Short mmCIF file of C-alpha atoms in Angstrom, two decimals:
data_model
loop_
_atom_site.label_atom_id
_atom_site.label_comp_id
_atom_site.label_asym_id
_atom_site.label_seq_id
_atom_site.Cartn_x
_atom_site.Cartn_y
_atom_site.Cartn_z
CA MET A 1 107.55 46.49 -16.49
CA ILE A 2 109.75 49.51 -17.23
CA LYS A 3 113.17 48.31 -18.42
CA LEU A 4 115.06 50.51 -15.97
CA ILE A 5 113.27 48.78 -13.09
CA GLU A 6 113.44 45.37 -14.71
CA ASP A 7 117.21 45.60 -15.06
CA LYS A 8 117.62 46.31 -11.34
CA LEU A 9 115.54 43.34 -10.18
CA THR A 10 117.18 40.09 -9.13
CA GLU A 11 116.08 36.83 -10.72
CA GLU A 12 114.30 35.96 -7.46
CA GLN A 13 112.39 39.24 -7.58
CA LYS A 14 111.36 38.63 -11.17
CA MET A 15 110.06 35.21 -10.16
CA LEU A 16 108.19 36.79 -7.25
CA ARG A 17 106.60 39.28 -9.65
CA ASP A 18 105.46 36.55 -12.01
CA VAL A 19 104.06 34.41 -9.18
CA ALA A 20 102.26 37.42 -7.66
CA ALA A 21 100.79 38.37 -11.04
CA GLU A 22 99.47 34.85 -11.64
CA PHE A 23 98.10 34.58 -8.11
CA THR A 24 96.33 37.92 -8.54
CA ARG A 25 94.72 36.85 -11.82
CA ASN A 26 93.53 33.52 -10.45
CA GLU A 27 92.68 34.27 -6.82
CA ILE A 28 92.46 37.99 -6.07
CA GLU A 29 90.86 39.78 -9.01
CA PRO A 30 87.85 37.40 -9.17
CA ARG A 31 87.08 38.18 -5.49
CA ASP A 32 87.39 41.96 -5.58
CA LYS A 33 83.75 42.73 -6.31
CA TRP A 34 82.67 40.23 -3.65
CA MET A 35 84.85 42.01 -1.09
CA ASP A 36 83.47 45.38 -2.15
CA ASP A 37 79.99 44.05 -1.35
CA ASN A 38 80.78 41.86 1.67
CA GLY A 39 84.00 43.02 3.31
CA PHE A 40 87.10 41.15 4.43
CA ASP A 41 87.70 37.75 2.81
CA TRP A 42 89.15 35.35 5.39
CA ASP A 43 89.55 32.50 2.90
CA LEU A 44 91.54 34.69 0.53
CA ALA A 45 93.68 35.98 3.40
CA LYS A 46 94.60 32.37 4.23
CA LYS A 47 95.53 31.68 0.61
CA ILE A 48 97.76 34.76 0.58
CA THR A 49 99.47 33.56 3.76
CA ASP A 50 99.90 30.04 2.41
CA ALA A 51 101.49 31.48 -0.74
CA GLY A 52 104.05 33.32 1.41
CA PHE A 53 103.18 36.89 0.40
CA MET A 54 102.46 38.12 3.93
CA ALA A 55 106.01 37.15 4.95
CA ALA A 56 107.81 38.42 1.84
CA ASN A 57 109.84 40.93 3.87
CA ILE A 58 110.58 38.66 6.85
CA PRO A 59 114.10 37.16 7.07
CA GLU A 60 114.52 33.50 6.26
CA VAL A 61 115.80 32.80 9.78
CA TYR A 62 112.22 33.33 10.98
CA GLY A 63 110.71 31.34 8.11
CA GLY A 64 109.95 34.28 5.83
CA GLY A 65 110.76 35.02 2.23
CA GLY A 66 113.93 36.92 3.04
CA GLY A 67 113.10 39.82 0.75
CA GLY A 68 113.21 43.56 1.25
CA ILE A 69 111.04 46.57 0.59
CA VAL A 70 111.47 46.21 -3.18
CA ASP A 71 109.86 42.78 -2.84
CA ASN A 72 106.96 44.37 -0.97
CA ALA A 73 106.55 46.97 -3.71
CA ILE A 74 106.51 44.26 -6.37
CA VAL A 75 103.77 42.31 -4.60
CA ALA A 76 101.77 45.45 -3.74
CA TYR A 77 101.71 46.60 -7.36
CA GLU A 78 100.72 43.21 -8.74
CA MET A 79 98.01 42.64 -6.12
CA ALA A 80 96.62 46.16 -6.59
CA ARG A 81 96.09 45.33 -10.25
CA GLY A 82 93.46 42.89 -9.00
CA SER A 83 92.24 44.47 -5.78
CA GLY A 84 93.01 47.71 -3.99
CA SER A 85 91.47 46.16 -0.89
CA ILE A 86 93.93 43.28 -0.75
CA ALA A 87 96.90 45.55 -1.43
CA THR A 88 95.72 47.71 1.48
CA PHE A 89 95.42 44.66 3.74
CA VAL A 90 98.90 43.30 3.06
CA GLY A 91 100.44 46.79 3.12
CA GLY A 92 99.12 47.45 6.62
CA HIS A 93 100.46 44.11 7.79
CA TRP A 94 103.92 44.78 6.34
CA LEU A 95 104.16 48.16 8.06
CA SER A 96 103.57 46.55 11.43
CA THR A 97 105.92 43.61 11.00
CA ASN A 98 108.63 45.93 9.70
CA LEU A 99 108.31 48.04 12.86
CA ILE A 100 109.16 44.95 14.90
CA LEU A 101 111.94 43.91 12.54
CA GLU A 102 113.65 47.31 12.67
CA ASN A 103 113.01 48.22 16.30
CA GLY A 104 112.25 45.09 18.29
CA THR A 105 114.54 43.12 20.53
CA GLU A 106 115.76 39.76 19.31
CA GLU A 107 113.28 38.16 21.72
CA GLN A 108 110.42 40.13 20.15
CA ARG A 109 111.50 39.28 16.62
CA ALA A 110 111.86 35.60 17.51
CA LYS A 111 108.37 35.60 19.05
CA TYR A 112 106.34 37.59 16.53
CA MET A 113 107.97 37.01 13.14
CA PRO A 114 107.26 33.26 13.03
CA GLU A 115 103.68 34.09 13.96
CA ALA A 116 103.44 36.50 11.03
CA VAL A 117 104.79 33.78 8.75
CA ALA A 118 102.19 31.35 10.11
CA GLY A 119 99.31 33.69 9.28
CA LYS A 120 98.84 36.01 12.22
CA ILE A 121 97.72 39.46 11.05
CA PHE A 122 99.34 42.67 12.31
CA ALA A 123 98.05 46.26 12.38
CA PHE A 124 99.71 49.62 13.01
CA GLY A 125 97.76 52.06 15.20
CA LEU A 126 98.70 55.75 15.11
CA THR A 127 95.56 57.62 14.03
CA GLU A 128 92.85 58.69 16.45
CA SER A 129 89.49 60.33 15.79
CA ASN A 130 90.97 63.77 16.54
CA ALA A 131 94.60 63.08 15.65
CA GLY A 132 95.62 61.99 12.18
CA SER A 133 98.34 64.08 10.57
CA ASP A 134 98.93 65.82 13.92
CA ALA A 135 100.49 62.90 15.81
CA ALA A 136 101.35 65.09 18.80
CA ALA A 137 97.61 65.39 19.47
CA ILE A 138 97.06 61.71 20.25
CA LYS A 139 95.28 61.12 23.54
CA SER A 140 96.04 57.45 24.16
CA VAL A 141 98.22 57.15 27.25
CA ALA A 142 100.42 54.34 28.55
CA THR A 143 101.27 54.71 32.24
CA GLU A 144 104.26 52.80 33.58
CA THR A 145 103.74 50.56 36.62
CA GLU A 146 106.07 48.34 38.63
CA ASP A 147 105.40 45.32 36.42
CA GLY A 148 104.51 46.89 33.08
CA TRP A 149 102.11 49.43 31.58
CA ILE A 150 98.45 50.47 31.71
CA LEU A 151 97.05 51.56 28.32
CA ASN A 152 94.00 53.81 27.95
CA GLY A 153 92.52 55.67 25.01
CA GLY A 154 91.53 54.56 21.53
CA LYS A 155 92.31 54.56 17.82
CA ALA A 156 90.38 55.11 14.59
CA TRP A 157 90.88 54.35 10.89
CA ILE A 158 93.42 51.60 11.54
CA THR A 159 93.94 49.24 8.60
CA ASN A 160 93.36 45.60 9.61
CA SER A 161 91.67 46.58 12.87
CA GLY A 162 89.04 44.02 13.75
CA VAL A 163 90.88 41.18 12.00
CA ALA A 164 94.39 41.66 13.39
CA ASP A 165 95.94 39.32 15.94
CA TYR A 166 98.43 41.97 17.09
CA TYR A 167 98.38 45.76 17.15
CA ILE A 168 101.37 48.10 17.27
CA ILE A 169 99.85 50.97 19.25
CA LEU A 170 101.39 54.41 19.69
CA ALA A 171 100.58 56.10 22.99
CA MET A 172 101.84 58.98 25.09
CA THR A 173 104.17 57.91 27.88
CA ASP A 174 105.38 61.45 28.59
CA PRO A 175 102.67 63.84 27.31
CA GLU A 176 104.59 66.96 28.33
CA LEU A 177 107.28 66.08 25.74
CA GLY A 178 104.96 66.13 22.72
CA THR A 179 106.10 63.80 19.94
CA LYS A 180 109.20 62.94 21.98
CA GLY A 181 106.90 61.47 24.59
CA ILE A 182 105.28 58.90 22.27
CA SER A 183 106.13 55.20 22.64
CA ALA A 184 105.04 52.04 20.81
CA PHE A 185 103.50 48.91 22.31
CA ILE A 186 102.59 45.46 21.03
CA VAL A 187 99.01 44.64 22.04
CA PRO A 188 97.44 41.20 21.39
CA LYS A 189 93.83 41.05 20.23
CA ASP A 190 92.78 39.13 23.35
CA ALA A 191 94.14 41.74 25.77
CA GLU A 192 91.60 42.37 28.51
CA GLY A 193 90.18 45.86 28.06
CA LEU A 194 90.61 46.00 24.27
CA GLY A 195 87.31 46.97 22.67
CA ILE A 196 86.72 46.61 18.94
CA GLY A 197 83.92 48.58 17.30
CA LYS A 198 81.82 47.80 14.26
CA PHE A 199 83.42 47.57 10.84
CA GLU A 200 83.39 50.88 8.99
CA HIS A 201 81.35 50.94 5.77
CA LYS A 202 83.95 52.81 3.78
CA PHE A 203 83.74 54.69 0.49
CA GLY A 204 86.44 52.48 -1.06
CA VAL A 205 88.83 49.57 -0.35
CA ARG A 206 85.88 47.97 1.41
CA GLY A 207 87.52 44.57 1.45
CA SER A 208 90.09 45.84 3.96
CA ALA A 209 88.95 45.88 7.58
CA THR A 210 88.68 49.11 9.57
CA CYS A 211 87.18 49.44 13.07
CA GLU A 212 87.46 51.78 16.02
CA LEU A 213 89.58 50.52 18.92
CA ALA A 214 89.10 51.35 22.59
CA PHE A 215 91.63 50.76 25.37
CA ASP A 216 90.22 50.46 28.89
CA ASN A 217 92.98 49.92 31.47
CA ILE A 218 94.77 47.31 29.37
CA LYS A 219 97.55 45.76 31.41
CA LEU A 220 100.67 45.14 29.37
CA PRO A 221 103.95 43.53 30.47
CA LYS A 222 107.21 45.49 30.30
CA GLU A 223 108.24 43.54 27.21
CA ALA A 224 105.24 44.96 25.34
CA LEU A 225 107.24 48.16 24.82
CA LEU A 226 108.60 48.19 21.26
CA GLY A 227 111.86 50.06 20.86
CA LYS A 228 112.92 52.71 23.32
CA ARG A 229 110.57 54.83 25.42
CA GLY A 230 109.87 58.10 23.65
CA LYS A 231 110.99 56.88 20.24
CA GLY A 232 107.57 55.85 18.97
CA PHE A 233 107.03 58.90 16.77
CA VAL A 234 110.45 58.56 15.10
CA MET A 235 109.80 54.86 14.51
CA ALA A 236 106.39 55.65 13.03
CA MET A 237 107.78 58.25 10.64
CA GLN A 238 110.48 55.85 9.47
CA THR A 239 107.98 53.11 8.78
CA LEU A 240 105.68 55.59 7.03
CA ASP A 241 108.44 55.99 4.44
CA ILE A 242 107.72 52.39 3.56
CA GLY A 243 103.98 52.98 3.66
CA ARG A 244 104.28 55.90 1.26
CA LEU A 245 106.40 54.19 -1.35
CA ILE A 246 104.12 51.15 -1.14
CA ALA A 247 101.20 53.56 -1.61
CA GLY A 248 102.77 54.70 -4.87
CA ALA A 249 102.99 51.10 -6.07
CA VAL A 250 99.42 50.32 -4.96
CA VAL A 251 97.97 53.37 -6.72
CA ALA A 252 99.96 52.50 -9.85
CA GLY A 253 98.44 49.02 -9.73
CA ILE A 254 94.88 50.31 -9.35
CA CYS A 255 95.47 52.73 -12.23
CA GLU A 256 96.95 49.93 -14.34
CA HIS A 257 93.76 47.93 -13.75
CA ALA A 258 91.65 50.93 -14.79
CA PHE A 259 93.87 51.45 -17.84
CA GLU A 260 93.51 47.84 -19.00
CA ILE A 261 89.73 47.57 -18.68
CA SER A 262 89.13 50.96 -20.28
CA LYS A 263 91.57 50.14 -23.10
CA ALA A 264 89.59 46.96 -23.81
CA TYR A 265 86.38 48.99 -23.78
CA VAL A 266 87.54 51.67 -26.26
CA ASN A 267 88.70 48.94 -28.64
CA GLU A 268 85.26 47.29 -28.60
CA ARG A 269 82.87 50.22 -28.26
CA LYS A 270 81.87 51.89 -31.53
CA ALA A 271 80.49 55.33 -32.25
CA PHE A 272 79.77 56.84 -35.65
CA GLY A 273 80.85 53.59 -37.29
CA LYS A 274 84.31 53.20 -35.73
CA PRO A 275 85.92 52.18 -32.41
CA ILE A 276 85.98 55.15 -30.03
CA LYS A 277 89.77 54.79 -29.68
CA ALA A 278 89.94 56.39 -33.13
CA PHE A 279 88.82 59.72 -31.68
CA GLN A 280 91.77 61.89 -30.75
CA ASP A 281 90.28 63.02 -27.43
CA VAL A 282 90.03 59.39 -26.33
CA ALA A 283 93.39 58.30 -27.73
CA PHE A 284 95.37 61.17 -26.21
CA ARG A 285 94.16 60.50 -22.69
CA PHE A 286 95.67 57.02 -22.91
CA ALA A 287 99.04 58.51 -23.83
CA ASP A 288 98.94 60.69 -20.72
CA ILE A 289 97.79 57.82 -18.51
CA ARG A 290 100.56 55.51 -19.68
CA ALA A 291 103.23 58.12 -18.98
CA GLU A 292 101.81 58.91 -15.55
CA ILE A 293 101.59 55.28 -14.42
CA ASP A 294 105.16 54.67 -15.52
CA ALA A 295 106.26 57.76 -13.59
CA MET A 296 104.48 56.45 -10.47
CA LEU A 297 106.37 53.19 -10.71
CA LEU A 298 109.73 54.87 -11.24
CA LEU A 299 109.27 57.08 -8.19
CA SER A 300 108.06 54.22 -5.99
CA TYR A 301 110.81 51.81 -6.96
CA GLU A 302 113.49 54.48 -6.61
CA ALA A 303 112.44 54.98 -2.99
CA ALA A 304 112.27 51.22 -2.41
CA PHE A 305 115.74 50.61 -3.83
CA LYS A 306 117.14 53.37 -1.61
CA LYS A 307 115.43 51.93 1.46
CA ASP A 308 116.86 48.46 0.82
CA ALA A 309 120.30 50.02 0.30
CA GLY A 310 120.10 51.58 3.75
CA LEU A 311 119.85 55.11 2.37
CA PRO A 312 117.45 57.86 3.46
CA CYS A 313 114.30 57.79 1.35
CA SER A 314 111.80 60.03 3.16
CA ILE A 315 111.66 62.64 0.40
CA GLU A 316 111.52 60.09 -2.41
CA ALA A 317 108.77 58.16 -0.63
CA ALA A 318 106.77 61.36 -0.04
CA GLU A 319 107.20 62.33 -3.70
CA ALA A 320 106.07 58.88 -4.84
CA LYS A 321 102.93 59.02 -2.74
CA LEU A 322 102.21 62.66 -3.57
CA PHE A 323 102.48 62.12 -7.32
CA ALA A 324 100.59 58.82 -7.33
CA THR A 325 97.60 59.92 -5.32
CA THR A 326 97.19 63.32 -6.99
CA LYS A 327 97.38 61.74 -10.45
CA GLY A 328 95.69 58.45 -9.55
CA THR A 329 92.20 59.82 -8.99
CA GLN A 330 92.45 61.84 -12.23
CA ILE A 331 93.53 58.74 -14.14
CA CYS A 332 90.69 56.57 -12.88
CA LEU A 333 88.14 59.31 -13.57
CA LYS A 334 89.49 59.70 -17.13
CA CYS A 335 89.13 55.94 -17.56
CA GLN A 336 85.59 56.06 -16.19
CA GLU A 337 84.64 58.80 -18.63
CA VAL A 338 85.34 56.65 -21.68
CA PHE A 339 82.65 54.23 -20.50
CA GLY A 340 80.05 56.96 -20.81
CA GLY A 341 76.85 56.06 -18.97
CA ASN A 342 78.11 52.52 -18.44
CA GLY A 343 80.82 53.94 -16.19
CA MET A 344 78.09 54.88 -13.70
CA SER A 345 76.85 51.28 -13.47
CA ASN A 346 78.03 48.87 -10.79
CA GLU A 347 78.01 46.18 -13.46
CA TYR A 348 81.32 47.65 -14.60
CA ASP A 349 84.41 47.52 -12.39
CA ILE A 350 85.64 51.02 -13.15
CA GLY A 351 83.48 52.78 -10.55
CA ARG A 352 84.94 50.59 -7.80
CA LEU A 353 88.47 51.49 -8.89
CA VAL A 354 87.63 55.21 -8.73
CA ARG A 355 86.45 54.74 -5.15
CA ASP A 356 89.45 52.63 -4.17
CA VAL A 357 92.07 55.01 -5.54
CA THR A 358 90.35 57.99 -3.90
CA VAL A 359 90.68 56.45 -0.43
CA TRP A 360 94.44 56.17 -0.88
CA SER A 361 94.68 59.96 -1.16
CA VAL A 362 94.23 60.23 2.63
CA MET A 363 96.15 57.14 3.71
CA GLU A 364 99.84 57.22 4.76
CA GLY A 365 99.87 60.99 4.90
CA ALA A 366 97.38 63.44 3.42
CA THR A 367 98.37 65.38 0.30
CA GLY A 368 98.94 68.62 2.22
CA ILE A 369 101.32 66.92 4.64
CA LEU A 370 103.29 65.39 1.79
CA ARG A 371 103.60 68.77 0.10
CA MET A 372 104.93 70.20 3.36
CA ILE A 373 107.55 67.43 3.55
CA VAL A 374 108.71 67.80 -0.05
CA SER A 375 108.62 71.60 -0.18
CA GLY A 376 110.50 71.79 3.10
CA ALA A 377 113.27 69.68 1.57
CA VAL A 378 113.50 71.39 -1.81
CA LEU A 379 113.36 74.93 -0.35
CA LYS A 380 115.89 74.29 2.41
#
């Protein structure tokens, strides 16, 4: 790890990194191709829970690891070095539990955090089929009643949908107010009226679960409201800061995986009587890749350290995600190129990494949205 980051980590965080790296080598990386072919791995998810990674950011009072967002970034990077799918799975879970931690009542935290520690999976539902970046366009509606709420509508492209035990769903409670009329609700998977569609056969990160959700007159109690009425959009944007800096760490991990396997290949593969790493065109691309991965990590950790310090990090998180996803696809394609024709074969892992890193370019904020956020700040 980069010394500047290493020097800022606590001894506990360094231990977490080493444990996560070993767990990834032994348990996650060997299962990545299987997940790409078969989908979500329930047995591996249980092992991750048992190892404590799902609860890394949950306070010790609830049975969690007591870490912060830096701890999440550490685990995300290490796990992504073995599987982009698993890093996507745990990242989606962390976003949802953090929403409850930061915005829930003490009763909600006391109820749901121990369940997360015990292995219950959480998902965050903002996106709809016609409303992704434009959150004000969501059509899901929660209508207040005397004893609670009635939820109608649906969601699409929600990480962990179909395997989650709880969903944090954003819905309009006051549509005439636009984004100021969006509220958040905690919806259990067994809620009557919750319909779960078929699993999407995605281009990449196939080992993470994604289904369409439908809400048909779901009755929710008053205590299902998370945070204050009308504050759902603000809460979502704050938690997306975390999602974006984690995205930077995940993409760095996928690129690190691509870097390592392509480095091994150029050391072994020979052309014209010498290893292909001896050719300047091949060697120079590895210099660029190394610098770019290190830059991804620096940006992601800078945002994570600021978040844990209680400082604003929206711009830093957007920069981390913007840089990582625009460079990440290029890096993995450069790595694929050095394999020549072999890079087009599913017998080699590199093609899967290209697909996985590409999917991250549209998650947690599309590139155009991130450029709007950053340019708006720097040109103010």
